[in-house]
């Protein structure tokens, strides 16, 4: 082989090596999660969903029409359907609507509306004891959003210009239109002034089956701020999503916002989806994707009742920077899960002597739930997710309860009890498995 030829061979090899590295270069996105079809949460507790991804899990709350706020927790969207409902807050009211879950300063807040002893429906707030979205929660009081303790629903937190606000829906005294409002918050559970109207249902597509603006939810990207909301009445198939954009100035002034002339998400008769709305947005586990969770009916004759089920799908973005929610997908469409979902691996812990398995006794889900041994059955109550706690220690989370194996009451004597408790990453929940 001449020298020239050998050089060509080396050059060709280098080029091939570089190309192969380029070809195997990993995309910015992580792998998608397990596939699923909608609805991801079936009736009845499945309208007006708020879905938040935090520390490896999705946390889901929705309208229950009872006195309780119940929460589901799952590592994947596909797992939401089988995730147990856990009562995280008893509201002391009735027909709880549209809970909104928000983390503020390492505490979680639930904003929800209930009726109480015949008084108008109002918005109330509960605060988590610690950093666990599963609670427990303490009632923090009612938000004074409208004059004369007036009716107010569908609260959601709005963070803008470094300040806290709450958007909500109420009937405007001046024209009795159920409109979209914004009020300032001095802290997560106190409105420092009554709400100011940002949008009234004035356009024809906002007045079908009833003139309504409600279910506001903030969406921010690329320096732009959108306040999306539901329009028309939920008692018909024409419930849909509209959008305002913040243009600067005092957010409490309606003139600081412009309304997009057309809806951004609405019914698809071809896909059999009616009245899509009262949504929330969430980010994929790897932070690269925006998704929407919304409710919808499967028949044009259904309305505001418990037929509304929760669906999710990915949000795209238009070249001009506005969100493109597309069309609500059919319940037969198979979707890949959000990017970066990790299906946690679970282990079974079996005793050599008894040949029994470590078990969340009686399917407990509240802090202090017992741990015993039971005949190995492979059920969720006997599945434990081991996660590193650092320094060679691990925490053991039960798949059913979502609670952590815990040295109960920090005991140190032989015979000390083992129970389950809200995961807190304290030493009493750190186990060295050697
Ligand atoms: O689902 C109950 C109420 O109906 C919600 O608060 C509102 O958004 C919807 O119209």
GROMACS .gro file of C-alpha atoms and ligand atoms in nm:
model
  444
    1UNK     CA    1   0.000   0.000   0.000
    2UNK     CA    2   0.159   0.337  -0.103
    3UNK     CA    3   0.205   0.604   0.162
    4UNK     CA    4  -0.062   0.815  -0.012
    5UNK     CA    5  -0.300   0.522  -0.004
    6UNK     CA    6  -0.225   0.446   0.367
    7UNK     CA    7  -0.294   0.816   0.454
    8UNK     CA    8  -0.628   0.791   0.268
    9UNK     CA    9  -0.718   0.481   0.468
   10UNK     CA   10  -0.636   0.654   0.798
   11UNK     CA   11  -0.830   0.966   0.693
   12UNK     CA   12  -1.127   0.751   0.595
   13UNK     CA   13  -1.113   0.573   0.932
   14UNK     CA   14  -1.107   0.903   1.123
   15UNK     CA   15  -1.404   1.034   0.922
   16UNK     CA   16  -1.594   0.711   0.984
   17UNK     CA   17  -1.521   0.729   1.357
   18UNK     CA   18  -1.641   1.092   1.383
   19UNK     CA   19  -1.958   1.012   1.187
   20UNK     CA   20  -2.029   0.713   1.408
   21UNK     CA   21  -1.995   0.933   1.716
   22UNK     CA   22  -2.232   1.188   1.561
   23UNK     CA   23  -2.480   0.914   1.474
   24UNK     CA   24  -2.489   0.777   1.831
   25UNK     CA   25  -2.502   1.126   1.983
   26UNK     CA   26  -2.790   1.116   2.229
   27UNK     CA   27  -3.089   1.356   2.165
   28UNK     CA   28  -3.159   1.624   2.430
   29UNK     CA   29  -3.476   1.435   2.526
   30UNK     CA   30  -3.466   1.133   2.752
   31UNK     CA   31  -3.669   0.827   2.655
   32UNK     CA   32  -4.052   0.859   2.652
   33UNK     CA   33  -4.252   0.693   2.926
   34UNK     CA   34  -4.473   0.383   2.898
   35UNK     CA   35  -4.748   0.428   2.639
   36UNK     CA   36  -5.111   0.488   2.738
   37UNK     CA   37  -5.453   0.576   2.604
   38UNK     CA   38  -5.695   0.835   2.740
   39UNK     CA   39  -5.872   0.875   2.973
   40UNK     CA   40  -5.582   0.839   3.216
   41UNK     CA   41  -5.821   0.871   3.513
   42UNK     CA   42  -6.172   0.728   3.482
   43UNK     CA   43  -6.493   0.868   3.634
   44UNK     CA   44  -6.613   0.976   3.882
   45UNK     CA   45  -6.336   1.181   4.051
   46UNK     CA   46  -6.190   1.299   3.720
   47UNK     CA   47  -6.310   1.649   3.626
   48UNK     CA   48  -6.115   1.976   3.653
   49UNK     CA   49  -5.777   1.796   3.697
   50UNK     CA   50  -5.458   1.942   3.839
   51UNK     CA   51  -5.150   1.728   3.764
   52UNK     CA   52  -4.807   1.818   3.904
   53UNK     CA   53  -4.476   1.632   3.853
   54UNK     CA   54  -4.248   1.650   4.159
   55UNK     CA   55  -3.947   1.447   4.273
   56UNK     CA   56  -4.013   1.145   4.055
   57UNK     CA   57  -4.392   1.128   4.086
   58UNK     CA   58  -4.705   1.282   3.936
   59UNK     CA   59  -4.957   1.409   4.191
   60UNK     CA   60  -5.319   1.430   4.073
   61UNK     CA   61  -5.625   1.595   4.227
   62UNK     CA   62  -5.970   1.653   4.072
   63UNK     CA   63  -6.332   1.736   4.159
   64UNK     CA   64  -6.489   1.479   4.392
   65UNK     CA   65  -6.837   1.629   4.466
   66UNK     CA   66  -6.782   1.503   4.825
   67UNK     CA   67  -6.629   1.672   5.130
   68UNK     CA   68  -6.282   1.535   5.060
   69UNK     CA   69  -5.982   1.618   4.845
   70UNK     CA   70  -5.832   1.289   4.727
   71UNK     CA   71  -5.492   1.253   4.560
   72UNK     CA   72  -5.335   0.994   4.332
   73UNK     CA   73  -4.961   0.948   4.299
   74UNK     CA   74  -4.782   0.767   4.019
   75UNK     CA   75  -4.434   0.755   3.867
   76UNK     CA   76  -4.589   0.741   3.520
   77UNK     CA   77  -4.896   0.878   3.343
   78UNK     CA   78  -4.980   0.520   3.248
   79UNK     CA   79  -4.985   0.428   3.619
   80UNK     CA   80  -5.235   0.697   3.723
   81UNK     CA   81  -5.538   0.481   3.645
   82UNK     CA   82  -5.437   0.212   3.898
   83UNK     CA   83  -5.293   0.450   4.158
   84UNK     CA   84  -5.496   0.443   4.481
   85UNK     CA   85  -5.700   0.752   4.579
   86UNK     CA   86  -5.573   0.884   4.912
   87UNK     CA   87  -5.780   1.131   5.114
   88UNK     CA   88  -5.537   1.416   5.183
   89UNK     CA   89  -5.780   1.676   5.318
   90UNK     CA   90  -6.128   1.674   5.467
   91UNK     CA   91  -6.282   2.012   5.377
   92UNK     CA   92  -6.569   2.039   5.625
   93UNK     CA   93  -6.780   2.154   5.325
   94UNK     CA   94  -6.978   1.974   5.055
   95UNK     CA   95  -6.943   1.909   4.679
   96UNK     CA   96  -6.573   1.993   4.656
   97UNK     CA   97  -6.488   2.137   4.313
   98UNK     CA   98  -6.170   2.190   4.113
   99UNK     CA   99  -5.879   2.151   4.359
  100UNK     CA  100  -5.560   2.326   4.252
  101UNK     CA  101  -5.225   2.193   4.387
  102UNK     CA  102  -4.935   2.440   4.411
  103UNK     CA  103  -4.591   2.433   4.577
  104UNK     CA  104  -4.492   2.763   4.740
  105UNK     CA  105  -4.178   2.796   4.958
  106UNK     CA  106  -4.141   2.420   5.007
  107UNK     CA  107  -4.498   2.376   5.126
  108UNK     CA  108  -4.791   2.248   4.919
  109UNK     CA  109  -5.125   2.430   4.899
  110UNK     CA  110  -5.466   2.306   4.796
  111UNK     CA  111  -5.714   2.566   4.665
  112UNK     CA  112  -6.067   2.433   4.622
  113UNK     CA  113  -6.429   2.546   4.642
  114UNK     CA  114  -6.704   2.397   4.859
  115UNK     CA  115  -7.050   2.489   4.974
  116UNK     CA  116  -7.097   2.531   5.348
  117UNK     CA  117  -7.423   2.528   5.543
  118UNK     CA  118  -7.615   2.700   5.264
  119UNK     CA  119  -7.373   2.992   5.223
  120UNK     CA  120  -7.243   3.077   4.870
  121UNK     CA  121  -6.973   2.852   4.730
  122UNK     CA  122  -6.633   2.999   4.817
  123UNK     CA  123  -6.265   2.918   4.772
  124UNK     CA  124  -6.069   2.769   5.064
  125UNK     CA  125  -5.701   2.692   5.121
  126UNK     CA  126  -5.516   2.407   5.298
  127UNK     CA  127  -5.139   2.390   5.362
  128UNK     CA  128  -4.917   2.081   5.384
  129UNK     CA  129  -4.730   2.014   5.708
  130UNK     CA  130  -4.406   1.948   5.520
  131UNK     CA  131  -4.263   1.906   5.173
  132UNK     CA  132  -4.470   1.601   5.081
  133UNK     CA  133  -4.760   1.674   4.843
  134UNK     CA  134  -4.947   1.387   5.009
  135UNK     CA  135  -4.968   1.595   5.324
  136UNK     CA  136  -5.094   1.591   5.588
  137UNK     CA  137  -5.272   1.923   5.531
  138UNK     CA  138  -5.396   2.191   5.770
  139UNK     CA  139  -5.693   2.412   5.684
  140UNK     CA  140  -5.575   2.772   5.637
  141UNK     CA  141  -5.908   2.945   5.578
  142UNK     CA  142  -6.126   3.101   5.309
  143UNK     CA  143  -5.996   3.344   5.045
  144UNK     CA  144  -6.186   3.673   5.064
  145UNK     CA  145  -6.205   3.724   4.689
  146UNK     CA  146  -6.538   3.899   4.627
  147UNK     CA  147  -6.736   4.156   4.829
  148UNK     CA  148  -7.002   4.033   5.074
  149UNK     CA  149  -6.837   3.690   5.102
  150UNK     CA  150  -6.937   3.634   4.738
  151UNK     CA  151  -6.931   3.319   4.528
  152UNK     CA  152  -6.585   3.235   4.389
  153UNK     CA  153  -6.454   2.914   4.230
  154UNK     CA  154  -6.171   2.761   4.024
  155UNK     CA  155  -5.880   2.927   4.201
  156UNK     CA  156  -5.528   2.878   4.060
  157UNK     CA  157  -5.204   3.050   4.162
  158UNK     CA  158  -5.050   3.303   3.920
  159UNK     CA  159  -4.685   3.407   3.968
  160UNK     CA  160  -4.603   3.725   3.780
  161UNK     CA  161  -4.335   3.996   3.819
  162UNK     CA  162  -4.216   3.828   4.141
  163UNK     CA  163  -4.559   3.854   4.303
  164UNK     CA  164  -4.829   3.602   4.392
  165UNK     CA  165  -5.183   3.631   4.257
  166UNK     CA  166  -5.480   3.398   4.233
  167UNK     CA  167  -5.704   3.371   3.928
  168UNK     CA  168  -6.062   3.259   3.989
  169UNK     CA  169  -6.412   3.276   3.844
  170UNK     CA  170  -6.703   3.481   3.984
  171UNK     CA  171  -7.023   3.653   3.874
  172UNK     CA  172  -6.950   4.019   3.802
  173UNK     CA  173  -7.177   4.254   4.003
  174UNK     CA  174  -7.199   4.493   3.704
  175UNK     CA  175  -7.347   4.249   3.453
  176UNK     CA  176  -7.377   3.913   3.633
  177UNK     CA  177  -7.152   3.743   3.375
  178UNK     CA  178  -6.943   3.455   3.517
  179UNK     CA  179  -6.604   3.605   3.444
  180UNK     CA  180  -6.230   3.552   3.496
  181UNK     CA  181  -6.077   3.746   3.784
  182UNK     CA  182  -5.734   3.806   3.937
  183UNK     CA  183  -5.662   3.898   4.300
  184UNK     CA  184  -5.329   3.974   4.476
  185UNK     CA  185  -5.207   3.740   4.751
  186UNK     CA  186  -5.009   3.871   5.050
  187UNK     CA  187  -4.933   3.507   5.138
  188UNK     CA  188  -5.052   3.175   4.995
  189UNK     CA  189  -5.372   3.182   5.201
  190UNK     CA  190  -5.460   3.556   5.212
  191UNK     CA  191  -5.603   3.777   4.936
  192UNK     CA  192  -5.482   4.133   4.999
  193UNK     CA  193  -5.765   4.280   4.790
  194UNK     CA  194  -6.082   4.173   4.612
  195UNK     CA  195  -6.041   4.031   4.263
  196UNK     CA  196  -6.043   4.249   3.952
  197UNK     CA  197  -6.210   4.125   3.632
  198UNK     CA  198  -5.970   4.039   3.350
  199UNK     CA  199  -6.213   3.880   3.104
  200UNK     CA  200  -6.587   3.849   3.053
  201UNK     CA  201  -6.753   3.594   2.820
  202UNK     CA  202  -6.833   3.841   2.540
  203UNK     CA  203  -6.737   3.650   2.224
  204UNK     CA  204  -6.986   3.411   2.067
  205UNK     CA  205  -6.765   3.103   2.127
  206UNK     CA  206  -6.759   3.195   2.499
  207UNK     CA  207  -7.142   3.200   2.524
  208UNK     CA  208  -7.253   2.860   2.398
  209UNK     CA  209  -7.486   2.672   2.637
  210UNK     CA  210  -7.418   2.962   2.878
  211UNK     CA  211  -7.178   3.260   2.901
  212UNK     CA  212  -6.880   3.149   3.116
  213UNK     CA  213  -6.510   3.225   3.175
  214UNK     CA  214  -6.356   2.993   3.444
  215UNK     CA  215  -6.080   2.745   3.514
  216UNK     CA  216  -5.788   2.985   3.456
  217UNK     CA  217  -5.434   2.841   3.440
  218UNK     CA  218  -5.106   3.025   3.375
  219UNK     CA  219  -4.863   2.913   3.103
  220UNK     CA  220  -4.525   3.085   3.066
  221UNK     CA  221  -4.252   3.020   2.808
  222UNK     CA  222  -3.982   3.220   2.638
  223UNK     CA  223  -4.059   3.534   2.835
  224UNK     CA  224  -4.426   3.531   2.736
  225UNK     CA  225  -4.713   3.489   2.981
  226UNK     CA  226  -5.047   3.335   2.878
  227UNK     CA  227  -5.352   3.299   3.099
  228UNK     CA  228  -5.558   3.015   2.953
  229UNK     CA  229  -5.918   2.956   3.068
  230UNK     CA  230  -6.233   2.764   2.990
  231UNK     CA  231  -6.522   2.927   2.805
  232UNK     CA  232  -6.892   2.852   2.742
  233UNK     CA  233  -7.084   2.629   2.981
  234UNK     CA  234  -6.966   2.286   3.097
  235UNK     CA  235  -7.322   2.157   3.061
  236UNK     CA  236  -7.272   2.120   2.685
  237UNK     CA  237  -7.024   1.993   2.422
  238UNK     CA  238  -6.897   2.343   2.338
  239UNK     CA  239  -6.695   2.398   2.656
  240UNK     CA  240  -6.350   2.494   2.530
  241UNK     CA  241  -6.024   2.672   2.609
  242UNK     CA  242  -5.942   3.037   2.532
  243UNK     CA  243  -5.633   3.244   2.606
  244UNK     CA  244  -5.523   3.589   2.727
  245UNK     CA  245  -5.170   3.721   2.697
  246UNK     CA  246  -5.007   3.956   2.947
  247UNK     CA  247  -4.872   4.266   2.773
  248UNK     CA  248  -4.702   4.439   3.070
  249UNK     CA  249  -4.828   4.685   3.332
  250UNK     CA  250  -5.033   4.609   3.641
  251UNK     CA  251  -5.159   4.251   3.603
  252UNK     CA  252  -5.474   4.349   3.791
  253UNK     CA  253  -5.577   4.580   3.507
  254UNK     CA  254  -5.777   4.415   3.227
  255UNK     CA  255  -5.595   4.650   2.988
  256UNK     CA  256  -5.269   4.467   3.067
  257UNK     CA  257  -5.408   4.159   2.890
  258UNK     CA  258  -5.524   4.090   2.536
  259UNK     CA  259  -5.770   3.813   2.446
  260UNK     CA  260  -5.697   3.586   2.150
  261UNK     CA  261  -5.995   3.612   1.911
  262UNK     CA  262  -6.037   3.236   1.870
  263UNK     CA  263  -6.039   2.937   2.104
  264UNK     CA  264  -5.714   2.735   2.128
  265UNK     CA  265  -5.871   2.396   2.213
  266UNK     CA  266  -6.222   2.264   2.147
  267UNK     CA  267  -6.447   1.968   2.072
  268UNK     CA  268  -6.353   1.711   1.808
  269UNK     CA  269  -6.657   1.524   1.681
  270UNK     CA  270  -6.428   1.317   1.457
  271UNK     CA  271  -6.237   1.198   1.766
  272UNK     CA  272  -6.547   1.165   1.983
  273UNK     CA  273  -6.430   1.427   2.236
  274UNK     CA  274  -6.679   1.684   2.365
  275UNK     CA  275  -6.649   1.979   2.605
  276UNK     CA  276  -6.269   1.961   2.659
  277UNK     CA  277  -6.158   2.205   2.929
  278UNK     CA  278  -6.083   2.299   3.286
  279UNK     CA  279  -5.723   2.199   3.238
  280UNK     CA  280  -5.382   2.231   3.393
  281UNK     CA  281  -5.036   2.220   3.236
  282UNK     CA  282  -4.745   2.011   3.360
  283UNK     CA  283  -4.386   1.951   3.252
  284UNK     CA  284  -4.238   1.614   3.157
  285UNK     CA  285  -3.997   1.459   3.411
  286UNK     CA  286  -3.696   1.565   3.205
  287UNK     CA  287  -3.828   1.920   3.175
  288UNK     CA  288  -3.827   1.925   2.796
  289UNK     CA  289  -4.199   1.888   2.721
  290UNK     CA  290  -4.517   2.074   2.817
  291UNK     CA  291  -4.831   1.863   2.857
  292UNK     CA  292  -5.195   1.945   2.921
  293UNK     CA  293  -5.434   1.760   3.150
  294UNK     CA  294  -5.802   1.834   3.080
  295UNK     CA  295  -6.141   1.678   3.122
  296UNK     CA  296  -6.386   1.589   2.844
  297UNK     CA  297  -6.701   1.391   2.774
  298UNK     CA  298  -6.740   1.110   2.524
  299UNK     CA  299  -7.089   1.215   2.417
  300UNK     CA  300  -7.226   1.551   2.301
  301UNK     CA  301  -7.522   1.503   2.533
  302UNK     CA  302  -7.313   1.484   2.854
  303UNK     CA  303  -7.247   1.786   3.074
  304UNK     CA  304  -7.097   1.898   3.405
  305UNK     CA  305  -7.146   1.577   3.596
  306UNK     CA  306  -6.923   1.286   3.681
  307UNK     CA  307  -6.898   1.165   3.320
  308UNK     CA  308  -6.610   1.405   3.256
  309UNK     CA  309  -6.287   1.203   3.253
  310UNK     CA  310  -5.925   1.320   3.261
  311UNK     CA  311  -5.717   1.309   2.944
  312UNK     CA  312  -5.359   1.423   2.880
  313UNK     CA  313  -5.163   1.503   2.565
  314UNK     CA  314  -4.846   1.690   2.467
  315UNK     CA  315  -4.849   2.061   2.388
  316UNK     CA  316  -4.657   2.186   2.084
  317UNK     CA  317  -4.547   2.542   2.014
  318UNK     CA  318  -4.612   2.760   1.712
  319UNK     CA  319  -4.332   2.944   1.536
  320UNK     CA  320  -4.463   3.269   1.686
  321UNK     CA  321  -4.413   3.133   2.039
  322UNK     CA  322  -4.779   3.068   2.120
  323UNK     CA  323  -4.890   2.725   2.248
  324UNK     CA  324  -5.044   2.484   2.000
  325UNK     CA  325  -5.279   2.253   2.191
  326UNK     CA  326  -5.386   2.080   1.873
  327UNK     CA  327  -5.701   1.867   1.877
  328UNK     CA  328  -5.824   1.651   2.168
  329UNK     CA  329  -5.717   1.297   2.079
  330UNK     CA  330  -5.947   1.000   2.054
  331UNK     CA  331  -5.965   0.750   2.338
  332UNK     CA  332  -5.829   0.490   2.095
  333UNK     CA  333  -5.510   0.686   2.022
  334UNK     CA  334  -5.203   0.529   2.184
  335UNK     CA  335  -4.966   0.797   2.319
  336UNK     CA  336  -4.608   0.764   2.439
  337UNK     CA  337  -4.562   0.886   2.797
  338UNK     CA  338  -4.385   1.213   2.877
  339UNK     CA  339  -4.012   1.226   2.820
  340UNK     CA  340  -3.794   1.115   3.112
  341UNK     CA  341  -4.045   0.900   3.301
  342UNK     CA  342  -3.872   0.628   3.500
  343UNK     CA  343  -4.070   0.321   3.583
  344UNK     CA  344  -3.934   0.251   3.930
  345UNK     CA  345  -3.825  -0.103   3.999
  346UNK     CA  346  -3.984  -0.266   4.300
  347UNK     CA  347  -3.856  -0.551   4.511
  348UNK     CA  348  -4.020  -0.808   4.732
  349UNK     CA  349  -3.868  -0.860   5.079
  350UNK     CA  350  -3.908  -1.219   5.199
  351UNK     CA  351  -3.800  -1.358   5.538
  352UNK     CA  352  -3.583  -1.669   5.521
  353UNK     CA  353  -3.734  -1.823   5.835
  354UNK     CA  354  -4.106  -1.744   5.789
  355UNK     CA  355  -4.104  -1.746   5.408
  356UNK     CA  356  -4.349  -1.456   5.438
  357UNK     CA  357  -4.320  -1.114   5.269
  358UNK     CA  358  -4.293  -0.766   5.416
  359UNK     CA  359  -4.643  -0.627   5.379
  360UNK     CA  360  -4.828  -0.295   5.414
  361UNK     CA  361  -5.071  -0.452   5.662
  362UNK     CA  362  -5.441  -0.403   5.583
  363UNK     CA  363  -5.353  -0.181   5.286
  364UNK     CA  364  -5.287   0.113   5.515
  365UNK     CA  365  -5.223   0.453   5.355
  366UNK     CA  366  -5.197   0.688   5.652
  367UNK     CA  367  -4.880   0.771   5.850
  368UNK     CA  368  -4.829   0.506   6.122
  369UNK     CA  369  -4.963   0.230   5.896
  370UNK     CA  370  -4.846  -0.108   6.023
  371UNK     CA  371  -4.592  -0.332   5.851
  372UNK     CA  372  -4.628  -0.705   5.904
  373UNK     CA  373  -4.542  -1.026   5.721
  374UNK     CA  374  -4.795  -1.193   5.496
  375UNK     CA  375  -4.812  -1.476   5.249
  376UNK     CA  376  -4.622  -1.358   4.944
  377UNK     CA  377  -4.876  -1.250   4.682
  378UNK     CA  378  -4.691  -1.002   4.461
  379UNK     CA  379  -4.950  -0.730   4.527
  380UNK     CA  380  -4.860  -0.361   4.549
  381UNK     CA  381  -4.868  -0.380   4.930
  382UNK     CA  382  -4.565  -0.610   4.918
  383UNK     CA  383  -4.369  -0.410   4.661
  384UNK     CA  384  -4.098  -0.177   4.793
  385UNK     CA  385  -3.906   0.078   4.590
  386UNK     CA  386  -3.550   0.117   4.714
  387UNK     CA  387  -3.404   0.463   4.655
  388UNK     CA  388  -3.066   0.588   4.759
  389UNK     CA  389  -3.055   0.817   5.062
  390UNK     CA  390  -2.679   0.866   5.032
  391UNK     CA  391  -2.388   0.736   5.245
  392UNK     CA  392  -2.483   0.378   5.157
  393UNK     CA  393  -2.833   0.412   5.304
  394UNK     CA  394  -3.165   0.370   5.123
  395UNK     CA  395  -3.529   0.452   5.180
  396UNK     CA  396  -3.794   0.186   5.118
  397UNK     CA  397  -4.122   0.321   4.976
  398UNK     CA  398  -4.429   0.098   4.965
  399UNK     CA  399  -4.591   0.090   4.622
  400UNK     CA  400  -4.945   0.095   4.760
  401UNK     CA  401  -4.919   0.337   5.052
  402UNK     CA  402  -4.651   0.566   4.910
  403UNK     CA  403  -4.518   0.574   5.268
  404UNK     CA  404  -4.165   0.497   5.386
  405UNK     CA  405  -4.042   0.217   5.615
  406UNK     CA  406  -3.984   0.398   5.942
  407UNK     CA  407  -3.819   0.334   6.282
  408UNK     CA  408  -4.140   0.424   6.459
  409UNK     CA  409  -4.101   0.709   6.710
  410UNK     CA  410  -3.720   0.704   6.669
  411UNK     CA  411  -3.690   0.405   6.902
  412UNK     CA  412  -3.344   0.259   6.969
  413UNK     CA  413  -3.416  -0.046   7.190
  414UNK     CA  414  -3.440  -0.408   7.069
  415UNK     CA  415  -3.803  -0.479   6.976
  416UNK     CA  416  -3.844  -0.126   6.842
  417UNK     CA  417  -4.146  -0.107   6.612
  418UNK     CA  418  -4.125  -0.067   6.235
  419UNK     CA  419  -4.416   0.121   6.081
  420UNK     CA  420  -4.475   0.333   5.768
  421UNK     CA  421  -4.467   0.710   5.771
  422UNK     CA  422  -4.478   1.002   5.530
  423UNK     CA  423  -4.142   1.002   5.355
  424UNK     CA  424  -3.927   1.269   5.518
  425UNK     CA  425  -3.574   1.152   5.441
  426UNK     CA  426  -3.487   1.156   5.813
  427UNK     CA  427  -3.242   0.899   5.956
  428UNK     CA  428  -3.532   0.699   6.103
  429UNK     CA  429  -3.619   0.605   5.743
  430UNK     CA  430  -3.263   0.530   5.625
  431UNK     CA  431  -3.184   0.159   5.596
  432UNK     CA  432  -2.850   0.005   5.508
  433UNK     CA  433  -2.906  -0.309   5.300
  434UNK     CA  434  -2.588  -0.510   5.307
  435LIG     O1  435  -6.678   2.060   3.803
  435LIG     C1  436  -6.731   2.154   3.892
  435LIG     C2  437  -6.725   2.293   3.833
  435LIG     O2  438  -6.777   2.286   3.700
  435LIG     C3  439  -6.586   2.351   3.820
  435LIG     O3  440  -6.544   2.423   3.932
  435LIG     C4  441  -6.602   2.441   3.700
  435LIG     O4  442  -6.480   2.472   3.637
  435LIG     C5  443  -6.692   2.357   3.610
  435LIG     O5  444  -6.768   2.436   3.529
   0.00000   0.00000   0.00000
